[in-house]
XYZ file of C-alpha atoms in Angstrom:
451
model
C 154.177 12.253 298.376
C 152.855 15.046 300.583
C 152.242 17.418 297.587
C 149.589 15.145 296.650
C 147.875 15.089 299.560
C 144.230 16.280 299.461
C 143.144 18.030 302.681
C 140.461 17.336 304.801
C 137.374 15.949 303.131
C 136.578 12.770 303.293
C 135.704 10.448 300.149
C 133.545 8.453 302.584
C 130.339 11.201 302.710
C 128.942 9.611 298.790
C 129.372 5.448 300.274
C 127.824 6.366 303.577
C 124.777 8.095 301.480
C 124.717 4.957 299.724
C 124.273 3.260 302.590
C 121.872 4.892 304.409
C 119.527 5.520 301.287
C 119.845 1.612 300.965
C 118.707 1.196 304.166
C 115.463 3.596 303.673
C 114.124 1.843 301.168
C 114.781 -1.570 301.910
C 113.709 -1.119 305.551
C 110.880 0.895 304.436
C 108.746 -2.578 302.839
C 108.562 -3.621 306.326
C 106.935 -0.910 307.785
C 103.460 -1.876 305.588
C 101.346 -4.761 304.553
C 102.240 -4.298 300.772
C 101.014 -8.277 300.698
C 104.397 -10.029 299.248
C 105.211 -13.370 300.239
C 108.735 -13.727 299.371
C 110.442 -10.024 299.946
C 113.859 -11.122 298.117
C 113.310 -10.803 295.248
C 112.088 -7.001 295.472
C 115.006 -6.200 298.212
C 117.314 -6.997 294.642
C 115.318 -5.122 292.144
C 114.873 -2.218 294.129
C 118.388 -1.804 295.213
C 120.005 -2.466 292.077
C 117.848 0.116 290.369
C 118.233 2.662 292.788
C 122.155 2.079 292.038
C 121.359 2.942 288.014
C 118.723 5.554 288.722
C 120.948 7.420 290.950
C 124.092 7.291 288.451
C 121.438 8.501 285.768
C 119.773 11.449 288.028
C 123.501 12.220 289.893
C 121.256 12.282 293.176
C 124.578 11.886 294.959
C 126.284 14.880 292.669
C 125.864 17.521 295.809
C 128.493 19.681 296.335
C 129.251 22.261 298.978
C 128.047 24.856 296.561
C 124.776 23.094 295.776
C 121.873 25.055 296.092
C 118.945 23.819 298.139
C 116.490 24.680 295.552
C 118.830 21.546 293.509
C 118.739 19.629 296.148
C 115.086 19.495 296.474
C 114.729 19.102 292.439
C 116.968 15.918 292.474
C 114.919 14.673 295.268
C 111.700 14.610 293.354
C 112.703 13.559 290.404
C 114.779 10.559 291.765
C 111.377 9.498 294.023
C 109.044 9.963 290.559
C 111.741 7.954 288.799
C 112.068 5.683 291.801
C 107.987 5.179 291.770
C 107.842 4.497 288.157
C 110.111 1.094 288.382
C 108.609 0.269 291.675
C 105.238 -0.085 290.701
C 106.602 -2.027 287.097
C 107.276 -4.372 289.713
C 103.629 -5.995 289.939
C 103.443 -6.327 286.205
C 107.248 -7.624 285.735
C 106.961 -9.991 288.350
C 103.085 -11.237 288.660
C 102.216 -9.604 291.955
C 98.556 -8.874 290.925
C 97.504 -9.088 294.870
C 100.402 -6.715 295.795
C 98.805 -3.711 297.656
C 98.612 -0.416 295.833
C 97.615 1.803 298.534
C 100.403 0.385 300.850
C 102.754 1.031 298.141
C 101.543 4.664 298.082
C 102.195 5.076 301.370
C 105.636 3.186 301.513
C 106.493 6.130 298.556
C 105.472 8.760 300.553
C 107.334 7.164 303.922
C 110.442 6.547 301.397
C 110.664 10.101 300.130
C 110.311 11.694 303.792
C 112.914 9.775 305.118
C 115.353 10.235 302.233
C 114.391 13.970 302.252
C 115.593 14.226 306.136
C 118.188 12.103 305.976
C 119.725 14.042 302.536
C 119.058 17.847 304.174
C 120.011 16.412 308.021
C 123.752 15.570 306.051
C 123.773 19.026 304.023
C 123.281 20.736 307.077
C 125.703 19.182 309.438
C 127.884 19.212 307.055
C 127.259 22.949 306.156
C 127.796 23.251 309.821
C 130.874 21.663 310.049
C 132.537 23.533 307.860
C 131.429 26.875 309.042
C 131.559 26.525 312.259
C 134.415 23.811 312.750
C 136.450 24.677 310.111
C 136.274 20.841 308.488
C 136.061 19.478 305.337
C 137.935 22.512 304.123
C 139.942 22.937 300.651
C 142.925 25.505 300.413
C 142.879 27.648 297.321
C 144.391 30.218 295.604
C 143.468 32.718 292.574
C 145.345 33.770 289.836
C 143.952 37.122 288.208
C 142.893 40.144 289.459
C 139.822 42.108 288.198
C 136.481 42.334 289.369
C 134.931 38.527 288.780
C 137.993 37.393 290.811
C 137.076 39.851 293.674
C 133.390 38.813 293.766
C 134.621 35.056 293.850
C 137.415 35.942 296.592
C 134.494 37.838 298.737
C 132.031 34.829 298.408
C 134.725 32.587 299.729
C 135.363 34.573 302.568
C 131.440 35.225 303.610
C 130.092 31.287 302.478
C 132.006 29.556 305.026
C 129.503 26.758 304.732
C 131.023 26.340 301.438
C 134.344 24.856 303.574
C 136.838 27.114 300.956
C 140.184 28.681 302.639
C 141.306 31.197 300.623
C 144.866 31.599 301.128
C 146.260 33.875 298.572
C 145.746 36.083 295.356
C 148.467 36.498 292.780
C 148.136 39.338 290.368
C 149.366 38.548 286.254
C 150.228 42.168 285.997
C 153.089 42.806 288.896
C 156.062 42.723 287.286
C 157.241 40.121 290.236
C 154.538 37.386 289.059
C 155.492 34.466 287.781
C 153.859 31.146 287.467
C 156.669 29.457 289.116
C 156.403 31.597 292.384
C 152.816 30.604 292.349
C 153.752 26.890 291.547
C 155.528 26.948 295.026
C 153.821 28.295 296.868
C 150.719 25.912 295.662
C 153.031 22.802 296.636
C 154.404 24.608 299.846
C 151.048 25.666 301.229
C 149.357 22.511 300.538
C 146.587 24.070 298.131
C 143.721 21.354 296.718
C 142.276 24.067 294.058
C 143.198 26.683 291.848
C 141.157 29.367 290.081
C 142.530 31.081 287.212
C 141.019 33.949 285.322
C 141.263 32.853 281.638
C 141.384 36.356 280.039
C 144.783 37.600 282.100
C 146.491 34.630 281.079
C 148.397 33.816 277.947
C 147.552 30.295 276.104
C 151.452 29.578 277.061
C 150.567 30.770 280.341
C 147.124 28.186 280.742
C 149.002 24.858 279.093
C 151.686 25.417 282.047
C 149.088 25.694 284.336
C 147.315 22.815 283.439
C 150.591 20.810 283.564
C 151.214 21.658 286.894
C 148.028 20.816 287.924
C 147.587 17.188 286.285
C 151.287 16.395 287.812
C 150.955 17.476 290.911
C 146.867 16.420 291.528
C 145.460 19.900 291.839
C 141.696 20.904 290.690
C 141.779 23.344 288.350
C 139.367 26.039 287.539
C 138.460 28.902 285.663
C 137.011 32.197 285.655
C 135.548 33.383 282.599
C 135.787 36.712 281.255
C 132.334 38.082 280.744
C 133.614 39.787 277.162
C 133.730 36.200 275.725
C 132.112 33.545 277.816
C 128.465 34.624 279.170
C 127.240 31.162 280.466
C 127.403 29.782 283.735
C 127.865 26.134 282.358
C 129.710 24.594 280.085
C 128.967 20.497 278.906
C 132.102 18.720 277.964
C 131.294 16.074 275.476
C 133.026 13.021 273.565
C 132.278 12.446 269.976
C 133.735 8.875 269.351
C 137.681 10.010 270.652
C 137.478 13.841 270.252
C 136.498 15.687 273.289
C 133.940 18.761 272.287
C 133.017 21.602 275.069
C 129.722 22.873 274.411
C 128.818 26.546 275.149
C 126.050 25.865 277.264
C 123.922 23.218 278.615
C 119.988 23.255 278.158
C 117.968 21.211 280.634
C 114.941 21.380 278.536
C 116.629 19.430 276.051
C 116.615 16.380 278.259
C 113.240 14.212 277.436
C 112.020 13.483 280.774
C 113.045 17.575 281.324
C 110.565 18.375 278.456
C 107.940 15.955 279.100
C 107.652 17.248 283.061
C 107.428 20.546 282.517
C 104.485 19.786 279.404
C 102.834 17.442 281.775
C 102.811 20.484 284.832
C 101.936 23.178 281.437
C 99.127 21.807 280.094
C 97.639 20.770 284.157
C 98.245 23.776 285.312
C 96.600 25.753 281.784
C 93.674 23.170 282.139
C 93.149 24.122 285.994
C 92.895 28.040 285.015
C 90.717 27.524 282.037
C 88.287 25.479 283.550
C 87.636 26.535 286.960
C 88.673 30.361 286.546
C 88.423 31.784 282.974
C 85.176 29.666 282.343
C 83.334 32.602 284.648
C 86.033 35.292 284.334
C 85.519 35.852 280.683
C 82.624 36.707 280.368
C 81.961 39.143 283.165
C 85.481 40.726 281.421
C 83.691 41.010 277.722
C 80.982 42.562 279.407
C 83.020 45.482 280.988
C 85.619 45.422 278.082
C 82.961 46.158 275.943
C 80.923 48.803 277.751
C 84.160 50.746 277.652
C 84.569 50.735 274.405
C 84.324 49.316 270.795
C 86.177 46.670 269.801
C 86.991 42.619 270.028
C 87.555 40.991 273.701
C 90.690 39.526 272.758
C 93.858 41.311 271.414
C 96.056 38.983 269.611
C 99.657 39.701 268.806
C 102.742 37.959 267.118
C 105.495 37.566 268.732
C 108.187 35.389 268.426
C 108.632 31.897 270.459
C 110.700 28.802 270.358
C 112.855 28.606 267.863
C 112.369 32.156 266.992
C 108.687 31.019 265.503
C 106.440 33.498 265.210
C 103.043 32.795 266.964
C 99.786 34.691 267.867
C 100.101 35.871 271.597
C 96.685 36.113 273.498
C 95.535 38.844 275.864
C 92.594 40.199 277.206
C 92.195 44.050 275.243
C 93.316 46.887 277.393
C 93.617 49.526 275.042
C 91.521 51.068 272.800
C 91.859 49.804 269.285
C 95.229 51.793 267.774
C 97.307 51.350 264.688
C 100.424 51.276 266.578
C 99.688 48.394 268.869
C 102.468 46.484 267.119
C 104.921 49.015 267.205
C 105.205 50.645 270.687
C 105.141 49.310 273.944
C 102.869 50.237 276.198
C 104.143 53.836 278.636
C 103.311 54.832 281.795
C 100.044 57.414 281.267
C 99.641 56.191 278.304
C 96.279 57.807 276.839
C 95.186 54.223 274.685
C 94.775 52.448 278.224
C 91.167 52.503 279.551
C 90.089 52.343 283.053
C 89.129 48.746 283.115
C 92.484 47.831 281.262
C 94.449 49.858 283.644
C 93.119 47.452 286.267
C 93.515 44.266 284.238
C 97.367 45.340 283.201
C 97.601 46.538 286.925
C 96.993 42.873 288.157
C 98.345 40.848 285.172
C 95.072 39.758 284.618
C 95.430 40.504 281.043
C 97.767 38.310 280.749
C 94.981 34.973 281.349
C 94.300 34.343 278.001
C 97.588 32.985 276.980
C 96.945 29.678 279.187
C 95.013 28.871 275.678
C 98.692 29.487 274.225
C 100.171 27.391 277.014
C 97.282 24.735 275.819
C 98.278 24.839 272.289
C 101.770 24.207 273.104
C 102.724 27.822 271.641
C 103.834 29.133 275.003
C 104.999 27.636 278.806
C 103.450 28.961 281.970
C 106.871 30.610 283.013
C 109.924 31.016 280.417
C 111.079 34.115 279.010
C 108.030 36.787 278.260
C 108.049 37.146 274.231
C 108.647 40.376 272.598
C 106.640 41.753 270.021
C 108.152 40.987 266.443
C 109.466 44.671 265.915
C 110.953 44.720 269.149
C 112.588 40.878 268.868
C 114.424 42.255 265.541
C 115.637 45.579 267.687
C 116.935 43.546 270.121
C 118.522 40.562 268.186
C 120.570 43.167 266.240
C 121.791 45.526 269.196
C 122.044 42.969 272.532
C 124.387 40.662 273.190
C 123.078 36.860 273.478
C 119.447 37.814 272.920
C 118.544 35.171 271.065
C 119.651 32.532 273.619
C 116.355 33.146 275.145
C 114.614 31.576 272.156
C 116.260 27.924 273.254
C 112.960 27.419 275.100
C 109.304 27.994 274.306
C 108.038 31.534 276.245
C 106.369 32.393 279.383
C 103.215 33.662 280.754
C 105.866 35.000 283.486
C 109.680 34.768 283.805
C 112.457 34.759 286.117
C 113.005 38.449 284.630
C 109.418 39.656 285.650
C 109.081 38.995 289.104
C 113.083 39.770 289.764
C 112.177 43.749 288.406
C 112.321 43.835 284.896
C 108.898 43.285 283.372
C 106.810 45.897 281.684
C 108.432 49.252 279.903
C 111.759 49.075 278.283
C 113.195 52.220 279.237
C 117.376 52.077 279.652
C 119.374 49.994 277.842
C 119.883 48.281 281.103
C 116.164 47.114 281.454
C 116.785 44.643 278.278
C 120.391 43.727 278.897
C 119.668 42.508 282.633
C 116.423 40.738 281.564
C 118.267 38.837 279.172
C 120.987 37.741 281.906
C 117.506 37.060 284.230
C 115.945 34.634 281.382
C 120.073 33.010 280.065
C 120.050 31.855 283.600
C 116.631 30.279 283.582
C 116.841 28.619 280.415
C 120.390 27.457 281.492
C 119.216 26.306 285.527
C 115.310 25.580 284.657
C 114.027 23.035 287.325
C 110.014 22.403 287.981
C 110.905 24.004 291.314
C 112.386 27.184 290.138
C 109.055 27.260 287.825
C 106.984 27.126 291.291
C 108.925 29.790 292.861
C 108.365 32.056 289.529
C 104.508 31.339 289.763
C 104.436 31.865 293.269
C 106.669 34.930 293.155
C 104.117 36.276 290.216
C 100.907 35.610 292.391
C 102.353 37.649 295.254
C 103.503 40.225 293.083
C 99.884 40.357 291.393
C 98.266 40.784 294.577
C 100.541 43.808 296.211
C 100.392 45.597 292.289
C 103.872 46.314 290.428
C 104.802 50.148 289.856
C 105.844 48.873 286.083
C 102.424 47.317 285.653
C 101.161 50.061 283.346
């Protein structure tokens, strides 16, 4: 029975969570004069929920490779989520003199506690693997090519992620065999392996997958870049037949969708009102004592669903014929002064809050191309078009990580579509913060592809 055994990591870290989480927010009520007679009642509802709401929002799905940035994201949404039935509480069970304020405050108290008690466990536990050497997993990788070297070299730095790696066996030595590798898995008491799909045969990945299922190892793989680009894949059941979708979309969720057009159209309504209100019309005035010509420059461009739409700016060039066709170059002799400063510090780029309004455009997604340009691209780069699962940004993941502005190498378009495949594929309201804050830092300093 000892090939089965599974290392060092203990199932207990998810109950204990449980536990203390339970604790939190049933202690929590006490701490306040929320004005309930009998508590009971509410001890049940809330704890019962919190069970469903946390098997719906997989708050307890962290993993050693969990990013904080996730961590944070399930955290908010499980204490909006967590607010929402709380406060259905008064209504569902005729507590019309229940205090609101004190419930405010108990939410606040709540999601500070859970937030220290949820990072306080990441981190020792973080810490116990790197600098203890617990909660470790043996593994092993099959394959040898560059992906499997990256993966090998983040095992080795991460030690926070609590991986051993213990050996590599390379498909194309004419020693290998998947039976040398089978014993040595059993011998050295290895809990994962990692397989590179594109050196193996299908005979090779059915006996692999055998092995593992009878002898209790995880099994993963390594995608080739050649034929699987995405990061995630979303294994499905229709009725009996398991499906593996491609990719997985959080903006398909509903709650997904309806947060980030909730934090759109505040955020649009925030800039309209209290700065393009005053900013416009100081802007028409030097626009137009420049030179001739409308305020605005509208553009199509193609959004969600590949939709074409009309794209707002403020106008930095002189009126030109071939504003639809090229892109704009650095010198480039249709820029005038005052648009050279509005391009300069993205200001330009205020008008399309009246897109994010409209519903046209989101405040950060991937920046839309002009129509000419979207058809060029479709045709010649790889996966292009994943980028129109999503409605547009004012500013992308792509733009403030280098690659806004002038598409000058081949390289410029292929790495801003792996930039905006990742956001559309890992979009969380805190990754849209980061962009926005990112963008505002990047607007102050000046970009050398702002032109």
């Amino acid at each position: 029975m000892n090939r089965f055994k599974k290392g060092r990591f203990s199932g207990l870290i998810k109950p204990i969570s449980y536990i203390i989480d339970l604790l939190i927010i049933n202690g929590g009520i006490y701490l306040f004069q929320i004005n309930i007679i009998n508590t009971y009642p509410l001890h049940i509802y809330i704890s019962f929920l919190w069970f469903i709401l946390s098997f719906y929002n997989k708050f307890y799905e962290v993993h050693r490779y969990t990013r904080i940035i996730q961590v944070i994201s399930l955290l908010i949404k499980q204490i909006i989520l967590f607010a929402v039935i709380l406060y259905a509480f008064i209504g569902f069970f005729k507590q019309p003199h229940l205090s609101r304020l004190n419930l405010g405050n108990y939410l606040i108290s709540v999601f500070l506690l859970l937030s220290f008690s949820k990072f306080l466990l990441f981190f020792l536990l973080n810490k116990y693997r790197s600098a203890f050497g617990g909660n470790y997993r043996n593994i092993v990788v099959i394959g040898k090519n560059e992906k499997t070297r990256q993966l090998i070299n983040t095992f080795n730095k991460r030690l926070d992620f609590g991986y051993k790696f213990k050996a590599q066996f390379d498909v194309n030595e004419d020693v290998f065999s998947l039976g040398k590798c089978f014993n040595y898995i059993i011998e050295n008491n290895i809990h994962e392996i990692y397989f590179s799909v594109s050196e193996l045969s299908n005979k090779q990945i059915n006996e692999l997958i055998d092995f593992a299922d009878n002898n209790l190892r995880e099994l993963k793989f390594i995608p080739d870049n050649k034929d699987i680009f995405s990061k995630k894949l979303k294994y499905e059941y229709y009725d009996y037949i398991p499906i593996l979708s491609i990719r997985n979309i959080p903006l398909q969720e509903p709650i997904n969708k309806f947060a980030k057009r909730l934090f759109d159209i505040l955020l649009a309504s925030f800039v309209i009102i209290f700065i393009l209100s005053w900013l416009t019309p100081i802007l028409a005035i030097l626009i137009k004592l420049e030179s001739k010509g409308p305020v605005f420059f509208k553009q199509a461009r193609n959004g969600f669903n590949y939709q074409e739409f009309d794209c707002y700016k403020f106008r930095s060039m002189t009126p030109n014929k071939n504003a639809d066709l090229h892109q704009a170059t650095k010198g480039d002799q249709r820029i005038t002064k005052i648009g050279a400063f509005l391009r300069k510090t993205s200001i330009d780029e205020l008008p399309q809050f009246f897109n994010v309004l409209y519903g046209d455009m989101s405040v950060v997604g991937p920046r839309p191309h002009m129509v000419s340009h979207t058809n060029k691209y479709a045709r010649s780069v790889d996966k292009f078009m994943v980028r129109h699962f999503v409605k547009p940004g004012i500013t992308g993941l792509a733009q403030i990580s280098g690659y806004r502005g002038e598409i000058e190498k081949d390289k410029d378009i292929i790495n801003r579509v792996k930039y905006d495949i990742f956001y559309v594929e890992n979009w969380s309201i805190l990754l849209d913060l980061k962009v926005i804050f990112q963008t505002f830092l990047n607007a102050l300093k000046g970009e050398d592809k702002a032109y």
